[in-house]
Amino acid sequence: DEQDDDDTPAVGAVWNGGRGAGFRRRHRLFGPFALTSASVRSGWGCEELIEYFGRYAAQHGDADLALMGVKLMEIPDEPFIRFAGTLAESDRLEAFAAATVVLAPAPEENISLHVLEAFAAGTPVLANGRSDVLTYHCQRSNAGLYYADGDEFVECLRLLMNNAELRETMGRNGRRYVEERYSWPVVLEKYDELITAVAPRRGARGGAGRSRGGQGRPRRTRQGGNR
């Protein structure tokens, strides 16, 4: 009988307990891989990231780099790079779950939504240590590492790729961090607290304005005089 020798989807499903197997199949990622979801553009840390990952690949050669987002720069023709492009929301979430590690390379990151998405998916993060926002989330969550240079990047990535127990622990930490701070019930509760705190102060200011001097501002009559 004729047999199907293409067993790569099954191999891909082994990584991360089979999470995100569809994303892995579509982009031929059948082993460990790191994912970045920021726009692929110059000045956002992408060029440095590709250089650093190239060092890692040369030394260890056991992982790929998946680039997700809008392509706004030339991507080097490297065997370890997979370009996933811009994805629908459901595919983005699947990509975060499929990744072994999520990379956050922007040196001046102000909005860390993709880091929180990685935490929510239970995937550890490796971030650029020059970003105060990224290092803050990594430190507070215990769900990510950060690097200052290429040597630290290679060592941190090697540690995360080779230590499944560490990844699982950091993944649990990341989920808990998001649930405790950014889930809808928590956000709505914070809004309620803010409204409760602000409302009395606004009422007090309004009352003071109306009772200033015991009288309001005089009104003009149609003849131009004051009442």
Tab-separated table of N, CA and C in Angstrom, residues 24-151:
chain	number	residue	atom	x	y	z
A	24	ARG	N	1.559	26.491	13.217
A	24	ARG	CA	2.840	25.844	12.919
A	24	ARG	C	2.803	25.168	11.549
A	25	ARG	N	1.715	24.480	11.252
A	25	ARG	CA	1.614	23.803	9.957
A	25	ARG	C	1.640	24.807	8.811
A	26	ARG	N	0.844	25.868	8.948
A	26	ARG	CA	0.730	26.838	7.844
A	26	ARG	C	2.059	27.505	7.523
A	27	HIS	N	2.898	27.685	8.530
A	27	HIS	CA	4.163	28.395	8.323
A	27	HIS	C	5.379	27.469	8.441
A	28	ARG	N	5.119	26.174	8.403
A	28	ARG	CA	6.182	25.159	8.398
A	28	ARG	C	7.161	25.375	9.553
A	29	LEU	N	6.595	25.489	10.729
A	29	LEU	CA	7.376	25.639	11.959
A	29	LEU	C	7.195	24.359	12.766
A	30	PHE	N	8.107	23.429	12.582
A	30	PHE	CA	7.936	22.104	13.157
A	30	PHE	C	8.906	21.821	14.297
A	31	GLY	N	9.446	22.867	14.870
A	31	GLY	CA	10.320	22.750	16.025
A	31	GLY	C	10.151	23.985	16.878
A	32	PRO	N	11.059	24.245	17.795
A	32	PRO	CA	10.952	25.459	18.613
A	32	PRO	C	11.119	26.708	17.750
A	33	PHE	N	10.376	27.758	18.092
A	33	PHE	CA	10.556	29.011	17.359
A	33	PHE	C	10.223	30.193	18.256
A	34	ALA	N	10.855	31.312	17.933
A	34	ALA	CA	10.588	32.577	18.611
A	34	ALA	C	9.742	33.440	17.689
A	35	LEU	N	8.831	34.198	18.283
A	35	LEU	CA	7.892	35.015	17.522
A	35	LEU	C	8.027	36.476	17.919
A	36	THR	N	8.017	37.354	16.933
A	36	THR	CA	7.877	38.781	17.221
A	36	THR	C	6.682	39.301	16.447
A	37	SER	N	5.882	40.163	17.099
A	37	SER	CA	4.623	40.589	16.480
A	37	SER	C	4.582	42.071	16.162
A	38	ALA	N	5.668	42.788	16.406
A	38	ALA	CA	5.688	44.212	16.065
A	38	ALA	C	5.872	44.374	14.557
A	39	SER	N	5.592	45.564	14.051
A	39	SER	CA	5.824	45.822	12.635
A	39	SER	C	7.289	45.584	12.298
A	40	VAL	N	7.518	44.971	11.150
A	40	VAL	CA	8.883	44.671	10.719
A	40	VAL	C	9.419	45.916	10.022
A	41	ARG	N	10.034	46.798	10.800
A	41	ARG	CA	10.502	48.070	10.250
A	41	ARG	C	11.814	48.485	10.897
A	42	SER	N	12.573	49.270	10.155
A	42	SER	CA	13.838	49.784	10.656
A	42	SER	C	13.581	50.751	11.803
A	43	GLY	N	14.424	50.676	12.832
A	43	GLY	CA	14.289	51.560	13.974
A	43	GLY	C	13.448	50.999	15.095
A	44	TRP	N	12.800	49.878	14.862
A	44	TRP	CA	11.973	49.251	15.891
A	44	TRP	C	12.667	48.043	16.507
A	45	GLY	N	13.967	47.956	16.313
A	45	GLY	CA	14.724	46.860	16.891
A	45	GLY	C	14.760	45.606	16.048
A	46	CYS	N	14.136	45.629	14.863
A	46	CYS	CA	14.052	44.416	14.046
A	46	CYS	C	15.407	44.022	13.459
A	47	GLU	N	16.155	45.009	12.971
A	47	GLU	CA	17.462	44.696	12.388
A	47	GLU	C	18.398	44.111	13.442
A	48	GLU	N	18.403	44.719	14.620
A	48	GLU	CA	19.229	44.208	15.710
A	48	GLU	C	18.771	42.819	16.126
A	49	LEU	N	17.459	42.620	16.181
A	49	LEU	CA	16.922	41.318	16.563
A	49	LEU	C	17.375	40.227	15.603
A	50	ILE	N	17.285	40.496	14.306
A	50	ILE	CA	17.695	39.497	13.317
A	50	ILE	C	19.187	39.203	13.445
A	51	GLU	N	19.982	40.237	13.704
A	51	GLU	CA	21.419	40.024	13.911
A	51	GLU	C	21.666	39.136	15.132
A	52	TYR	N	21.013	39.459	16.246
A	52	TYR	CA	21.197	38.680	17.474
A	52	TYR	C	20.712	37.246	17.294
A	53	PHE	N	19.562	37.094	16.622
A	53	PHE	CA	19.049	35.737	16.421
A	53	PHE	C	19.972	34.945	15.508
A	54	GLY	N	20.604	35.632	14.549
A	54	GLY	CA	21.578	34.955	13.704
A	54	GLY	C	22.738	34.399	14.511
A	55	ARG	N	23.173	35.143	15.533
A	55	ARG	CA	24.221	34.626	16.419
A	55	ARG	C	23.743	33.375	17.149
A	56	TYR	N	22.501	33.445	17.642
A	56	TYR	CA	21.950	32.280	18.342
A	56	TYR	C	21.888	31.075	17.407
A	57	ALA	N	21.391	31.299	16.187
A	57	ALA	CA	21.259	30.203	15.229
A	57	ALA	C	22.621	29.607	14.880
A	58	ALA	N	23.642	30.459	14.766
A	58	ALA	CA	24.980	29.968	14.434
A	58	ALA	C	25.550	29.110	15.550
A	59	GLN	N	25.233	29.456	16.797
A	59	GLN	CA	25.781	28.722	17.938
A	59	GLN	C	24.967	27.488	18.292
A	60	HIS	N	23.640	27.581	18.115
A	60	HIS	CA	22.777	26.494	18.584
A	60	HIS	C	21.948	25.865	17.468
A	61	GLY	N	21.504	26.663	16.494
A	61	GLY	CA	20.876	26.146	15.287
A	61	GLY	C	19.654	25.285	15.478
A	62	ASP	N	18.904	25.494	16.547
A	62	ASP	CA	17.787	24.597	16.829
A	62	ASP	C	16.440	25.302	16.843
A	63	ALA	N	16.340	26.510	16.322
A	63	ALA	CA	15.079	27.249	16.385
A	63	ALA	C	14.949	28.186	15.190
A	64	ASP	N	13.699	28.567	14.911
A	64	ASP	CA	13.401	29.519	13.842
A	64	ASP	C	12.898	30.824	14.443
A	65	LEU	N	12.872	31.858	13.611
A	65	LEU	CA	12.366	33.169	13.996
A	65	LEU	C	11.185	33.506	13.097
A	66	ALA	N	9.998	33.648	13.683
A	66	ALA	CA	8.795	34.002	12.929
A	66	ALA	C	8.504	35.484	13.119
A	67	LEU	N	8.384	36.210	12.011
A	67	LEU	CA	8.097	37.646	12.037
A	67	LEU	C	6.635	37.860	11.664
A	68	MET	N	5.880	38.465	12.562
A	68	MET	CA	4.457	38.695	12.338
A	68	MET	C	4.191	40.196	12.339
A	69	GLY	N	3.471	40.683	11.337
A	69	GLY	CA	3.162	42.102	11.271
A	69	GLY	C	3.401	42.663	9.881
A	70	VAL	N	3.269	43.981	9.760
A	70	VAL	CA	3.454	44.658	8.475
A	70	VAL	C	4.938	44.695	8.118
A	71	LYS	N	5.254	44.381	6.875
A	71	LYS	CA	6.646	44.390	6.414
A	71	LYS	C	6.986	45.760	5.838
A	72	LEU	N	7.864	46.491	6.519
A	72	LEU	CA	8.255	47.836	6.097
A	72	LEU	C	9.767	47.958	5.916
A	73	MET	N	10.447	46.837	5.802
A	73	MET	CA	11.882	46.828	5.540
A	73	MET	C	12.235	45.521	4.845
A	74	GLU	N	13.391	45.504	4.234
A	74	GLU	CA	13.853	44.280	3.594
A	74	GLU	C	14.221	43.251	4.659
A	75	ILE	N	13.773	42.028	4.464
A	75	ILE	CA	14.080	40.945	5.397
A	75	ILE	C	15.216	40.109	4.811
A	76	PRO	N	16.290	39.914	5.541
A	76	PRO	CA	17.410	39.123	5.023
A	76	PRO	C	16.975	37.707	4.648
A	77	ASP	N	17.613	37.166	3.657
A	77	ASP	CA	17.310	35.805	3.212
A	77	ASP	C	18.079	34.818	4.084
A	78	GLU	N	17.533	34.541	5.249
A	78	GLU	CA	18.165	33.630	6.200
A	78	GLU	C	17.301	32.384	6.360
A	79	PRO	N	17.913	31.216	6.459
A	79	PRO	CA	17.123	29.978	6.550
A	79	PRO	C	16.289	29.871	7.814
A	80	PHE	N	16.631	30.628	8.848
A	80	PHE	CA	15.893	30.514	10.109
A	80	PHE	C	14.699	31.459	10.187
A	81	ILE	N	14.490	32.327	9.182
A	81	ILE	CA	13.416	33.320	9.235
A	81	ILE	C	12.170	32.811	8.512
A	82	ARG	N	11.012	32.994	9.165
A	82	ARG	CA	9.709	32.755	8.551
A	82	ARG	C	8.907	34.050	8.677
A	83	PHE	N	8.383	34.537	7.567
A	83	PHE	CA	7.576	35.755	7.609
A	83	PHE	C	6.108	35.374	7.562
A	84	ALA	N	5.386	35.644	8.656
A	84	ALA	CA	3.976	35.267	8.749
A	84	ALA	C	3.043	36.357	8.243
A	85	GLY	N	3.512	37.605	8.188
A	85	GLY	CA	2.685	38.694	7.699
A	85	GLY	C	1.657	39.166	8.714
A	86	THR	N	0.687	39.933	8.215
A	86	THR	CA	-0.384	40.456	9.060
A	86	THR	C	-1.481	39.410	9.179
A	87	LEU	N	-1.896	39.117	10.398
A	87	LEU	CA	-2.847	38.034	10.637
A	87	LEU	C	-4.140	38.555	11.243
A	88	ALA	N	-5.215	37.797	11.043
A	88	ALA	CA	-6.478	38.073	11.722
A	88	ALA	C	-6.304	37.847	13.218
A	89	GLU	N	-7.217	38.409	14.002
A	89	GLU	CA	-7.085	38.354	15.457
A	89	GLU	C	-6.999	36.922	15.971
A	90	SER	N	-7.838	36.031	15.458
A	90	SER	CA	-7.814	34.643	15.935
A	90	SER	C	-6.488	33.973	15.597
A	91	ASP	N	-5.941	34.286	14.426
A	91	ASP	CA	-4.651	33.710	14.034
A	91	ASP	C	-3.512	34.287	14.870
A	92	ARG	N	-3.620	35.566	15.239
A	92	ARG	CA	-2.610	36.176	16.113
A	92	ARG	C	-2.555	35.453	17.454
A	93	LEU	N	-3.721	35.222	18.036
A	93	LEU	CA	-3.768	34.555	19.336
A	93	LEU	C	-3.223	33.135	19.235
A	94	GLU	N	-3.513	32.465	18.116
A	94	GLU	CA	-2.979	31.124	17.911
A	94	GLU	C	-1.456	31.166	17.790
A	95	ALA	N	-0.935	32.210	17.139
A	95	ALA	CA	0.514	32.347	16.989
A	95	ALA	C	1.194	32.524	18.338
A	96	PHE	N	0.605	33.342	19.222
A	96	PHE	CA	1.183	33.531	20.555
A	96	PHE	C	1.209	32.219	21.331
A	97	ALA	N	0.158	31.430	21.191
A	97	ALA	CA	0.110	30.147	21.893
A	97	ALA	C	1.091	29.149	21.296
A	98	ALA	N	1.318	29.239	19.985
A	98	ALA	CA	2.201	28.283	19.316
A	98	ALA	C	3.670	28.535	19.611
A	99	ALA	N	4.027	29.801	19.839
A	99	ALA	CA	5.439	30.172	19.986
A	99	ALA	C	6.067	29.555	21.230
A	100	THR	N	7.336	29.246	21.118
A	100	THR	CA	8.100	28.798	22.279
A	100	THR	C	8.456	29.991	23.152
A	101	VAL	N	8.822	31.092	22.512
A	101	VAL	CA	9.163	32.349	23.182
A	101	VAL	C	8.645	33.491	22.309
A	102	VAL	N	8.155	34.548	22.935
A	102	VAL	CA	7.782	35.762	22.206
A	102	VAL	C	8.853	36.821	22.457
A	103	LEU	N	9.335	37.438	21.384
A	103	LEU	CA	10.381	38.454	21.473
A	103	LEU	C	9.776	39.849	21.359
A	104	ALA	N	10.276	40.769	22.177
A	104	ALA	CA	9.832	42.166	22.146
A	104	ALA	C	11.072	43.036	21.964
A	105	PRO	N	11.472	43.325	20.722
A	105	PRO	CA	12.778	43.939	20.462
A	105	PRO	C	12.816	45.461	20.456
A	106	ALA	N	11.662	46.138	20.529
A	106	ALA	CA	11.658	47.601	20.399
A	106	ALA	C	12.361	48.248	21.585
A	107	PRO	N	13.354	49.109	21.340
A	107	PRO	CA	14.106	49.714	22.446
A	107	PRO	C	13.353	50.816	23.171
A	108	GLU	N	12.317	51.372	22.537
A	108	GLU	CA	11.555	52.457	23.155
A	108	GLU	C	10.069	52.129	23.103
A	109	GLU	N	9.726	50.948	23.561
A	109	GLU	CA	8.331	50.494	23.542
A	109	GLU	C	7.509	51.260	24.566
A	110	ASN	N	6.392	51.854	24.122
A	110	ASN	CA	5.501	52.574	25.027
A	110	ASN	C	4.206	51.821	25.290
A	111	ILE	N	3.778	51.009	24.333
A	111	ILE	CA	2.564	50.213	24.483
A	111	ILE	C	2.952	48.748	24.361
A	112	SER	N	2.621	47.963	25.370
A	112	SER	CA	3.116	46.586	25.427
A	112	SER	C	1.998	45.574	25.253
A	113	LEU	N	1.032	45.870	24.346
A	113	LEU	CA	-0.103	44.977	24.172
A	113	LEU	C	0.341	43.580	23.771
A	114	HIS	N	1.313	43.477	22.849
A	114	HIS	CA	1.733	42.156	22.391
A	114	HIS	C	2.398	41.357	23.508
A	115	VAL	N	3.047	42.049	24.449
A	115	VAL	CA	3.634	41.354	25.600
A	115	VAL	C	2.533	40.791	26.486
A	116	LEU	N	1.492	41.574	26.731
A	116	LEU	CA	0.372	41.095	27.537
A	116	LEU	C	-0.365	39.960	26.830
A	117	GLU	N	-0.446	40.018	25.499
A	117	GLU	CA	-1.064	38.921	24.745
A	117	GLU	C	-0.250	37.641	24.895
A	118	ALA	N	1.068	37.771	24.887
A	118	ALA	CA	1.922	36.600	25.097
A	118	ALA	C	1.730	36.037	26.498
A	119	PHE	N	1.708	36.918	27.501
A	119	PHE	CA	1.472	36.468	28.873
A	119	PHE	C	0.143	35.729	28.971
A	120	ALA	N	-0.910	36.299	28.375
A	120	ALA	CA	-2.238	35.690	28.445
A	120	ALA	C	-2.258	34.317	27.789
A	121	ALA	N	-1.419	34.127	26.767
A	121	ALA	CA	-1.338	32.833	26.089
A	121	ALA	C	-0.468	31.836	26.839
A	122	GLY	N	0.201	32.289	27.897
A	122	GLY	CA	1.067	31.395	28.655
A	122	GLY	C	2.424	31.186	28.020
A	123	THR	N	2.878	32.158	27.227
A	123	THR	CA	4.172	32.057	26.552
A	123	THR	C	5.136	33.080	27.145
A	124	PRO	N	6.340	32.658	27.535
A	124	PRO	CA	7.301	33.606	28.123
A	124	PRO	C	7.811	34.608	27.098
A	125	VAL	N	8.313	35.727	27.609
A	125	VAL	CA	8.756	36.838	26.763
A	125	VAL	C	10.237	37.100	26.989
A	126	LEU	N	10.927	37.455	25.911
A	126	LEU	CA	12.301	37.949	25.988
A	126	LEU	C	12.289	39.347	25.385
A	127	ALA	N	12.582	40.368	26.211
A	127	ALA	CA	12.370	41.760	25.813
A	127	ALA	C	13.670	42.549	25.787
A	128	ASN	N	13.637	43.633	25.036
A	128	ASN	CA	14.757	44.571	24.985
A	128	ASN	C	14.822	45.335	26.306
A	129	GLY	N	15.944	45.216	27.016
A	129	GLY	CA	16.083	45.833	28.324
A	129	GLY	C	16.185	47.339	28.300
A	130	ARG	N	16.289	47.950	27.118
A	130	ARG	CA	16.335	49.411	27.038
A	130	ARG	C	14.947	50.039	27.154
A	131	SER	N	13.913	49.221	27.084
A	131	SER	CA	12.548	49.728	27.228
A	131	SER	C	12.106	49.597	28.680
A	132	ASP	N	11.831	50.736	29.318
A	132	ASP	CA	11.380	50.712	30.706
A	132	ASP	C	10.037	50.004	30.849
A	133	VAL	N	9.154	50.183	29.858
A	133	VAL	CA	7.832	49.552	29.921
A	133	VAL	C	7.957	48.036	29.888
A	134	LEU	N	8.784	47.526	28.985
A	134	LEU	CA	8.937	46.080	28.855
A	134	LEU	C	9.599	45.471	30.084
A	135	THR	N	10.652	46.103	30.572
A	135	THR	CA	11.328	45.553	31.755
A	135	THR	C	10.407	45.601	32.966
A	136	TYR	N	9.574	46.636	33.055
A	136	TYR	CA	8.614	46.726	34.165
A	136	TYR	C	7.699	45.505	34.179
A	137	HIS	N	7.108	45.184	33.025
A	137	HIS	CA	6.192	44.042	32.969
A	137	HIS	C	6.917	42.721	33.233
A	138	CYS	N	8.123	42.586	32.719
A	138	CYS	CA	8.884	41.353	32.960
A	138	CYS	C	9.198	41.183	34.444
A	139	GLN	N	9.586	42.261	35.089
A	139	GLN	CA	9.936	42.194	36.507
A	139	GLN	C	8.714	41.933	37.376
A	140	ARG	N	7.622	42.640	37.114
A	140	ARG	CA	6.437	42.506	37.952
A	140	ARG	C	5.759	41.151	37.776
A	141	SER	N	5.839	40.593	36.587
A	141	SER	CA	5.119	39.350	36.291
A	141	SER	C	5.925	38.091	36.563
A	142	ASN	N	7.256	38.204	36.552
A	142	ASN	CA	8.116	37.011	36.558
A	142	ASN	C	7.763	36.081	35.396
A	143	ALA	N	7.393	36.694	34.274
A	143	ALA	CA	7.008	35.922	33.099
A	143	ALA	C	7.881	36.245	31.895
A	144	GLY	N	8.954	37.002	32.105
A	144	GLY	CA	9.812	37.365	30.991
A	144	GLY	C	11.218	37.702	31.430
A	145	LEU	N	12.142	37.577	30.499
A	145	LEU	CA	13.528	37.989	30.698
A	145	LEU	C	13.804	39.174	29.777
A	146	TYR	N	14.895	39.888	30.026
A	146	TYR	CA	15.254	41.005	29.158
A	146	TYR	C	16.768	41.050	28.993
A	147	TYR	N	17.205	41.639	27.884
A	147	TYR	CA	18.614	41.614	27.507
A	147	TYR	C	19.123	43.024	27.255
A	148	ALA	N	20.426	43.194	27.464
A	148	ALA	CA	21.064	44.490	27.236
A	148	ALA	C	21.906	44.499	25.964
A	149	ASP	N	22.333	43.321	25.503
A	149	ASP	CA	23.187	43.243	24.320
A	149	ASP	C	23.032	41.870	23.679
A	150	GLY	N	23.806	41.641	22.621
A	150	GLY	CA	23.697	40.395	21.884
A	150	GLY	C	24.061	39.168	22.690
A	151	ASP	N	25.082	39.264	23.516
A	151	ASP	CA	25.492	38.115	24.327
A	151	ASP	C	24.390	37.714	25.302
